[in-house]
PDB file of C-alpha atoms in Angstrom:
ATOM      1  CA  UNK A   1      74.762 -38.459 -25.881  1.00  0.00           C
ATOM      2  CA  UNK A   2      71.909 -39.677 -23.736  1.00  0.00           C
ATOM      3  CA  UNK A   3      68.629 -39.168 -25.583  1.00  0.00           C
ATOM      4  CA  UNK A   4      65.381 -38.715 -23.675  1.00  0.00           C
ATOM      5  CA  UNK A   5      62.139 -39.635 -25.428  1.00  0.00           C
ATOM      6  CA  UNK A   6      58.949 -38.251 -23.945  1.00  0.00           C
ATOM      7  CA  UNK A   7      55.453 -39.499 -24.645  1.00  0.00           C
ATOM      8  CA  UNK A   8      52.858 -38.616 -25.490  1.00  0.00           C
ATOM      9  CA  UNK A   9      53.702 -35.437 -27.374  1.00  0.00           C
ATOM     10  CA  UNK A  10      50.359 -33.929 -26.461  1.00  0.00           C
ATOM     11  CA  UNK A  11      47.873 -34.972 -23.830  1.00  0.00           C
ATOM     12  CA  UNK A  12      44.340 -33.635 -23.525  1.00  0.00           C
ATOM     13  CA  UNK A  13      42.577 -34.332 -20.253  1.00  0.00           C
ATOM     14  CA  UNK A  14      39.550 -33.358 -18.223  1.00  0.00           C
ATOM     15  CA  UNK A  15      39.973 -31.475 -14.937  1.00  0.00           C
ATOM     16  CA  UNK A  16      40.121 -33.875 -12.020  1.00  0.00           C
ATOM     17  CA  UNK A  17      41.757 -36.671 -13.986  1.00  0.00           C
ATOM     18  CA  UNK A  18      45.050 -38.274 -13.068  1.00  0.00           C
ATOM     19  CA  UNK A  19      47.652 -38.344 -15.819  1.00  0.00           C
ATOM     20  CA  UNK A  20      50.998 -40.023 -16.359  1.00  0.00           C
ATOM     21  CA  UNK A  21      53.736 -38.625 -18.568  1.00  0.00           C
ATOM     22  CA  UNK A  22      56.554 -40.851 -19.731  1.00  0.00           C
ATOM     23  CA  UNK A  23      60.253 -40.187 -20.222  1.00  0.00           C
ATOM     24  CA  UNK A  24      62.515 -42.921 -21.557  1.00  0.00           C
ATOM     25  CA  UNK A  25      66.307 -42.690 -21.629  1.00  0.00           C
ATOM     26  CA  UNK A  26      68.499 -44.228 -24.331  1.00  0.00           C
ATOM     27  CA  UNK A  27      70.903 -45.501 -21.657  1.00  0.00           C
ATOM     28  CA  UNK A  28      70.501 -46.283 -17.998  1.00  0.00           C
ATOM     29  CA  UNK A  29      70.786 -43.134 -15.923  1.00  0.00           C
ATOM     30  CA  UNK A  30      69.939 -44.404 -12.468  1.00  0.00           C
ATOM     31  CA  UNK A  31      67.783 -41.754 -10.851  1.00  0.00           C
ATOM     32  CA  UNK A  32      69.586 -38.828 -12.453  1.00  0.00           C
ATOM     33  CA  UNK A  33      66.424 -37.432 -13.964  1.00  0.00           C
ATOM     34  CA  UNK A  34      64.580 -34.179 -13.244  1.00  0.00           C
ATOM     35  CA  UNK A  35      61.206 -32.816 -14.340  1.00  0.00           C
ATOM     36  CA  UNK A  36      60.334 -29.232 -15.266  1.00  0.00           C
ATOM     37  CA  UNK A  37      57.070 -27.451 -15.971  1.00  0.00           C
ATOM     38  CA  UNK A  38      56.933 -24.597 -18.470  1.00  0.00           C
ATOM     39  CA  UNK A  39      53.850 -22.504 -18.951  1.00  0.00           C
ATOM     40  CA  UNK A  40      53.399 -20.533 -22.150  1.00  0.00           C
ATOM     41  CA  UNK A  41      55.777 -17.555 -22.317  1.00  0.00           C
ATOM     42  CA  UNK A  42      57.305 -18.399 -18.951  1.00  0.00           C
ATOM     43  CA  UNK A  43      60.604 -19.854 -17.813  1.00  0.00           C
ATOM     44  CA  UNK A  44      60.788 -23.514 -16.819  1.00  0.00           C
ATOM     45  CA  UNK A  45      60.177 -24.418 -13.186  1.00  0.00           C
ATOM     46  CA  UNK A  46      61.766 -27.359 -11.416  1.00  0.00           C
ATOM     47  CA  UNK A  47      59.062 -29.815 -10.343  1.00  0.00           C
ATOM     48  CA  UNK A  48      60.846 -32.983  -9.269  1.00  0.00           C
ATOM     49  CA  UNK A  49      64.532 -33.794  -8.820  1.00  0.00           C
ATOM     50  CA  UNK A  50      66.381 -37.107  -8.937  1.00  0.00           C
ATOM     51  CA  UNK A  51      63.440 -39.033 -10.327  1.00  0.00           C
ATOM     52  CA  UNK A  52      61.152 -38.798  -7.296  1.00  0.00           C
ATOM     53  CA  UNK A  53      62.313 -36.133  -4.857  1.00  0.00           C
ATOM     54  CA  UNK A  54      59.812 -33.385  -4.211  1.00  0.00           C
ATOM     55  CA  UNK A  55      60.618 -29.691  -4.455  1.00  0.00           C
ATOM     56  CA  UNK A  56      59.541 -27.159  -1.864  1.00  0.00           C
ATOM     57  CA  UNK A  57      56.530 -25.158  -2.991  1.00  0.00           C
ATOM     58  CA  UNK A  58      55.383 -27.639  -5.635  1.00  0.00           C
ATOM     59  CA  UNK A  59      51.857 -29.000  -5.039  1.00  0.00           C
ATOM     60  CA  UNK A  60      51.704 -32.550  -3.770  1.00  0.00           C
ATOM     61  CA  UNK A  61      49.559 -33.434  -6.801  1.00  0.00           C
ATOM     62  CA  UNK A  62      52.836 -33.763  -8.674  1.00  0.00           C
ATOM     63  CA  UNK A  63      54.798 -36.948  -8.071  1.00  0.00           C
ATOM     64  CA  UNK A  64      57.242 -38.990 -10.068  1.00  0.00           C
ATOM     65  CA  UNK A  65      58.944 -42.346 -10.125  1.00  0.00           C
ATOM     66  CA  UNK A  66      61.346 -44.461 -12.090  1.00  0.00           C
ATOM     67  CA  UNK A  67      64.968 -45.462 -12.448  1.00  0.00           C
ATOM     68  CA  UNK A  68      67.279 -46.790 -15.111  1.00  0.00           C
ATOM     69  CA  UNK A  69      65.641 -45.955 -18.421  1.00  0.00           C
ATOM     70  CA  UNK A  70      61.938 -45.508 -17.632  1.00  0.00           C
ATOM     71  CA  UNK A  71      60.498 -42.576 -15.722  1.00  0.00           C
ATOM     72  CA  UNK A  72      57.003 -41.275 -15.053  1.00  0.00           C
ATOM     73  CA  UNK A  73      55.584 -37.955 -13.916  1.00  0.00           C
ATOM     74  CA  UNK A  74      52.136 -38.234 -12.366  1.00  0.00           C
ATOM     75  CA  UNK A  75      49.703 -35.386 -11.912  1.00  0.00           C
ATOM     76  CA  UNK A  76      46.741 -36.149  -9.680  1.00  0.00           C
ATOM     77  CA  UNK A  77      43.495 -34.227  -9.920  1.00  0.00           C
ATOM     78  CA  UNK A  78      44.589 -32.139 -12.910  1.00  0.00           C
ATOM     79  CA  UNK A  79      43.674 -28.467 -12.714  1.00  0.00           C
ATOM     80  CA  UNK A  80      43.394 -25.764 -15.380  1.00  0.00           C
ATOM     81  CA  UNK A  81      46.580 -24.225 -13.961  1.00  0.00           C
ATOM     82  CA  UNK A  82      48.493 -27.358 -14.989  1.00  0.00           C
ATOM     83  CA  UNK A  83      48.267 -26.465 -18.684  1.00  0.00           C
ATOM     84  CA  UNK A  84      51.958 -26.471 -19.577  1.00  0.00           C
ATOM     85  CA  UNK A  85      54.724 -28.293 -21.340  1.00  0.00           C
ATOM     86  CA  UNK A  86      56.593 -30.778 -19.200  1.00  0.00           C
ATOM     87  CA  UNK A  87      60.240 -31.620 -19.856  1.00  0.00           C
ATOM     88  CA  UNK A  88      62.457 -34.282 -18.394  1.00  0.00           C
ATOM     89  CA  UNK A  89      66.208 -33.714 -18.101  1.00  0.00           C
ATOM     90  CA  UNK A  90      68.996 -36.137 -17.371  1.00  0.00           C
ATOM     91  CA  UNK A  91      72.135 -35.471 -15.384  1.00  0.00           C
ATOM     92  CA  UNK A  92      73.996 -38.721 -15.859  1.00  0.00           C
ATOM     93  CA  UNK A  93      76.231 -36.942 -18.328  1.00  0.00           C
ATOM     94  CA  UNK A  94      76.198 -33.386 -19.613  1.00  0.00           C
ATOM     95  CA  UNK A  95      72.599 -32.195 -19.318  1.00  0.00           C
ATOM     96  CA  UNK A  96      70.100 -33.034 -22.016  1.00  0.00           C
ATOM     97  CA  UNK A  97      66.347 -32.516 -22.125  1.00  0.00           C
ATOM     98  CA  UNK A  98      63.477 -34.487 -23.560  1.00  0.00           C
ATOM     99  CA  UNK A  99      61.310 -33.065 -26.328  1.00  0.00           C
ATOM    100  CA  UNK A 100      58.462 -32.375 -23.926  1.00  0.00           C
ATOM    101  CA  UNK A 101      54.832 -33.286 -23.382  1.00  0.00           C
ATOM    102  CA  UNK A 102      52.210 -30.612 -23.823  1.00  0.00           C
ATOM    103  CA  UNK A 103      49.295 -30.918 -21.426  1.00  0.00           C
ATOM    104  CA  UNK A 104      45.986 -29.475 -22.528  1.00  0.00           C
ATOM    105  CA  UNK A 105      42.711 -29.289 -20.656  1.00  0.00           C
ATOM    106  CA  UNK A 106      39.495 -30.232 -22.428  1.00  0.00           C
TER     107      UNK A 106
ATOM    108  CA  UNK B   1      65.575 -13.803  -2.920  1.00  0.00           C
ATOM    109  CA  UNK B   2      67.425 -15.227  -5.901  1.00  0.00           C
ATOM    110  CA  UNK B   3      66.799 -13.428  -9.165  1.00  0.00           C
ATOM    111  CA  UNK B   4      68.523 -13.706 -12.538  1.00  0.00           C
ATOM    112  CA  UNK B   5      68.081 -11.569 -15.615  1.00  0.00           C
ATOM    113  CA  UNK B   6      69.491 -12.076 -19.069  1.00  0.00           C
ATOM    114  CA  UNK B   7      70.376  -9.356 -21.532  1.00  0.00           C
ATOM    115  CA  UNK B   8      71.520  -9.526 -25.127  1.00  0.00           C
ATOM    116  CA  UNK B   9      71.470  -7.756 -28.469  1.00  0.00           C
ATOM    117  CA  UNK B  10      67.986  -8.857 -29.529  1.00  0.00           C
ATOM    118  CA  UNK B  11      69.035  -9.324 -33.130  1.00  0.00           C
ATOM    119  CA  UNK B  12      72.313  -9.908 -34.886  1.00  0.00           C
ATOM    120  CA  UNK B  13      73.581 -10.974 -38.279  1.00  0.00           C
ATOM    121  CA  UNK B  14      74.859 -14.393 -39.259  1.00  0.00           C
ATOM    122  CA  UNK B  15      78.583 -15.016 -38.715  1.00  0.00           C
ATOM    123  CA  UNK B  16      78.737 -12.474 -35.866  1.00  0.00           C
ATOM    124  CA  UNK B  17      79.566 -13.173 -32.233  1.00  0.00           C
ATOM    125  CA  UNK B  18      76.683 -13.226 -29.791  1.00  0.00           C
ATOM    126  CA  UNK B  19      77.382 -11.758 -26.356  1.00  0.00           C
ATOM    127  CA  UNK B  20      74.985 -12.414 -23.501  1.00  0.00           C
ATOM    128  CA  UNK B  21      74.976 -11.212 -19.904  1.00  0.00           C
ATOM    129  CA  UNK B  22      73.304 -12.784 -16.896  1.00  0.00           C
ATOM    130  CA  UNK B  23      72.947 -10.377 -13.981  1.00  0.00           C
ATOM    131  CA  UNK B  24      71.857 -11.831 -10.694  1.00  0.00           C
ATOM    132  CA  UNK B  25      71.129 -10.963  -7.105  1.00  0.00           C
ATOM    133  CA  UNK B  26      70.394 -12.833  -3.914  1.00  0.00           C
ATOM    134  CA  UNK B  27      73.652 -14.770  -4.066  1.00  0.00           C
ATOM    135  CA  UNK B  28      77.291 -14.399  -4.982  1.00  0.00           C
ATOM    136  CA  UNK B  29      79.033 -16.670  -7.434  1.00  0.00           C
ATOM    137  CA  UNK B  30      82.036 -16.558  -5.114  1.00  0.00           C
ATOM    138  CA  UNK B  31      80.097 -18.628  -2.584  1.00  0.00           C
ATOM    139  CA  UNK B  32      81.160 -22.239  -2.499  1.00  0.00           C
ATOM    140  CA  UNK B  33      78.722 -24.519  -4.322  1.00  0.00           C
ATOM    141  CA  UNK B  34      77.242 -21.942  -6.637  1.00  0.00           C
ATOM    142  CA  UNK B  35      76.916 -22.666 -10.359  1.00  0.00           C
ATOM    143  CA  UNK B  36      75.282 -20.638 -13.138  1.00  0.00           C
ATOM    144  CA  UNK B  37      74.352 -22.188 -16.476  1.00  0.00           C
ATOM    145  CA  UNK B  38      73.175 -21.003 -19.871  1.00  0.00           C
ATOM    146  CA  UNK B  39      70.311 -22.844 -21.552  1.00  0.00           C
ATOM    147  CA  UNK B  40      68.495 -21.962 -24.773  1.00  0.00           C
ATOM    148  CA  UNK B  41      65.172 -22.776 -26.344  1.00  0.00           C
ATOM    149  CA  UNK B  42      64.124 -22.177 -29.949  1.00  0.00           C
ATOM    150  CA  UNK B  43      60.519 -21.106 -30.225  1.00  0.00           C
ATOM    151  CA  UNK B  44      58.190 -24.075 -29.786  1.00  0.00           C
ATOM    152  CA  UNK B  45      61.022 -26.500 -29.175  1.00  0.00           C
ATOM    153  CA  UNK B  46      62.820 -28.108 -26.281  1.00  0.00           C
ATOM    154  CA  UNK B  47      65.683 -26.882 -24.161  1.00  0.00           C
ATOM    155  CA  UNK B  48      69.397 -27.168 -24.832  1.00  0.00           C
ATOM    156  CA  UNK B  49      72.033 -26.753 -22.141  1.00  0.00           C
ATOM    157  CA  UNK B  50      74.984 -24.723 -23.371  1.00  0.00           C
ATOM    158  CA  UNK B  51      77.519 -24.015 -20.648  1.00  0.00           C
ATOM    159  CA  UNK B  52      78.098 -23.468 -16.960  1.00  0.00           C
ATOM    160  CA  UNK B  53      80.586 -21.814 -14.642  1.00  0.00           C
ATOM    161  CA  UNK B  54      80.999 -22.492 -10.950  1.00  0.00           C
ATOM    162  CA  UNK B  55      82.171 -20.571  -7.906  1.00  0.00           C
ATOM    163  CA  UNK B  56      85.721 -21.802  -8.403  1.00  0.00           C
ATOM    164  CA  UNK B  57      85.859 -20.646 -12.008  1.00  0.00           C
ATOM    165  CA  UNK B  58      85.538 -24.141 -13.459  1.00  0.00           C
ATOM    166  CA  UNK B  59      83.750 -24.163 -16.780  1.00  0.00           C
ATOM    167  CA  UNK B  60      81.584 -26.792 -18.414  1.00  0.00           C
ATOM    168  CA  UNK B  61      80.445 -26.899 -22.033  1.00  0.00           C
ATOM    169  CA  UNK B  62      78.020 -28.750 -24.252  1.00  0.00           C
ATOM    170  CA  UNK B  63      80.396 -30.941 -26.274  1.00  0.00           C
ATOM    171  CA  UNK B  64      78.411 -30.320 -29.459  1.00  0.00           C
ATOM    172  CA  UNK B  65      78.944 -26.560 -29.231  1.00  0.00           C
ATOM    173  CA  UNK B  66      82.112 -26.278 -27.202  1.00  0.00           C
ATOM    174  CA  UNK B  67      84.246 -24.847 -30.000  1.00  0.00           C
ATOM    175  CA  UNK B  68      81.914 -21.845 -30.307  1.00  0.00           C
ATOM    176  CA  UNK B  69      81.194 -21.122 -26.654  1.00  0.00           C
ATOM    177  CA  UNK B  70      82.989 -19.130 -23.982  1.00  0.00           C
ATOM    178  CA  UNK B  71      81.523 -18.694 -20.510  1.00  0.00           C
ATOM    179  CA  UNK B  72      83.001 -16.299 -17.981  1.00  0.00           C
ATOM    180  CA  UNK B  73      82.143 -14.302 -14.882  1.00  0.00           C
ATOM    181  CA  UNK B  74      82.975 -10.849 -13.631  1.00  0.00           C
ATOM    182  CA  UNK B  75      85.276 -10.118 -10.730  1.00  0.00           C
ATOM    183  CA  UNK B  76      82.411  -8.936  -8.550  1.00  0.00           C
ATOM    184  CA  UNK B  77      80.736 -12.350  -8.995  1.00  0.00           C
ATOM    185  CA  UNK B  78      77.364 -10.810  -9.828  1.00  0.00           C
ATOM    186  CA  UNK B  79      77.382 -11.405 -13.573  1.00  0.00           C
ATOM    187  CA  UNK B  80      78.031 -14.309 -15.917  1.00  0.00           C
ATOM    188  CA  UNK B  81      78.685 -13.933 -19.621  1.00  0.00           C
ATOM    189  CA  UNK B  82      78.348 -16.176 -22.637  1.00  0.00           C
ATOM    190  CA  UNK B  83      79.848 -15.649 -26.060  1.00  0.00           C
ATOM    191  CA  UNK B  84      78.827 -17.686 -29.081  1.00  0.00           C
ATOM    192  CA  UNK B  85      80.916 -17.230 -32.191  1.00  0.00           C
ATOM    193  CA  UNK B  86      79.860 -17.575 -35.821  1.00  0.00           C
ATOM    194  CA  UNK B  87      76.123 -17.523 -35.184  1.00  0.00           C
ATOM    195  CA  UNK B  88      73.646 -18.650 -37.785  1.00  0.00           C
ATOM    196  CA  UNK B  89      69.872 -18.861 -38.048  1.00  0.00           C
ATOM    197  CA  UNK B  90      69.861 -22.049 -35.977  1.00  0.00           C
ATOM    198  CA  UNK B  91      71.061 -20.019 -32.989  1.00  0.00           C
ATOM    199  CA  UNK B  92      67.801 -18.080 -32.927  1.00  0.00           C
ATOM    200  CA  UNK B  93      66.302 -18.851 -29.530  1.00  0.00           C
ATOM    201  CA  UNK B  94      65.370 -17.596 -26.108  1.00  0.00           C
ATOM    202  CA  UNK B  95      68.470 -17.759 -23.945  1.00  0.00           C
ATOM    203  CA  UNK B  96      68.099 -18.427 -20.225  1.00  0.00           C
ATOM    204  CA  UNK B  97      70.536 -18.328 -17.386  1.00  0.00           C
ATOM    205  CA  UNK B  98      69.821 -20.589 -14.447  1.00  0.00           C
ATOM    206  CA  UNK B  99      71.345 -21.313 -11.076  1.00  0.00           C
ATOM    207  CA  UNK B 100      71.738 -24.674  -9.482  1.00  0.00           C
ATOM    208  CA  UNK B 101      70.847 -25.373  -5.865  1.00  0.00           C
ATOM    209  CA  UNK B 102      73.785 -24.934  -3.513  1.00  0.00           C
ATOM    210  CA  UNK B 103      76.184 -27.809  -4.200  1.00  0.00           C
ATOM    211  CA  UNK B 104      73.768 -29.066  -6.831  1.00  0.00           C
ATOM    212  CA  UNK B 105      76.464 -29.227  -9.472  1.00  0.00           C
ATOM    213  CA  UNK B 106      75.930 -27.879 -12.944  1.00  0.00           C
ATOM    214  CA  UNK B 107      73.211 -30.298 -13.938  1.00  0.00           C
ATOM    215  CA  UNK B 108      70.175 -29.213 -11.914  1.00  0.00           C
ATOM    216  CA  UNK B 109      68.443 -25.893 -12.514  1.00  0.00           C
ATOM    217  CA  UNK B 110      66.429 -24.515  -9.621  1.00  0.00           C
ATOM    218  CA  UNK B 111      66.327 -20.801 -10.389  1.00  0.00           C
ATOM    219  CA  UNK B 112      65.738 -19.374 -13.857  1.00  0.00           C
ATOM    220  CA  UNK B 113      65.878 -15.962 -15.418  1.00  0.00           C
ATOM    221  CA  UNK B 114      63.084 -14.663 -17.610  1.00  0.00           C
ATOM    222  CA  UNK B 115      65.046 -15.301 -20.787  1.00  0.00           C
ATOM    223  CA  UNK B 116      66.163 -13.032 -23.600  1.00  0.00           C
ATOM    224  CA  UNK B 117      65.159 -13.591 -27.212  1.00  0.00           C
ATOM    225  CA  UNK B 118      67.950 -13.556 -29.746  1.00  0.00           C
ATOM    226  CA  UNK B 119      67.146 -13.528 -33.441  1.00  0.00           C
ATOM    227  CA  UNK B 120      69.823 -14.204 -36.016  1.00  0.00           C
ATOM    228  CA  UNK B 121      68.886 -12.658 -39.318  1.00  0.00           C
ATOM    229  CA  UNK B 122      70.502 -10.899 -42.207  1.00  0.00           C
TER     230      UNK B 122
END
């Protein structure tokens, strides 16, 4: 199995800040990595596909990068609406998800 | 507009078989490139992909759970089903169905249902 390790577990930021969330894979997965946002009591929403490809309808404040084993989701100018858990998911083999990063606003 | 909605028993006893239904609209599973997956999430925890079925009837399973899972679709191609045998407390979770983008394979989830909570308890 390919294990995805996300860090930090929880992140508390001030509105307007820029944040970076990390996802590390146990084996190289190229760019076969997607990011999802999940607000409390809602279904996940696809944010970024294949490591850095944007998704229609997602604010441009969300961007991502990485390849191989190290991936990053960046959120520019964090807003209150960004309070969510963020999960990475790999597609190199059968799909697995990271444990998530919970974003809180101070 | 693509919509998916899960339905299930709500609660069932350990050792029973869990049957879930995903009803969808806005697309047909007979259309080339379409794939519907099942994914679950215990409360407060991460997500776990379970199974998928594509427009051609090909099925894909989580190797860790494969022996307990059966995914299928109806002949009208508007519903997908999942059966999980011999459930136990660890199967308590919200169960989602999700659709991949057209020709996105079974590993990318662009459209999600609202989820249905299943509690396994005696």
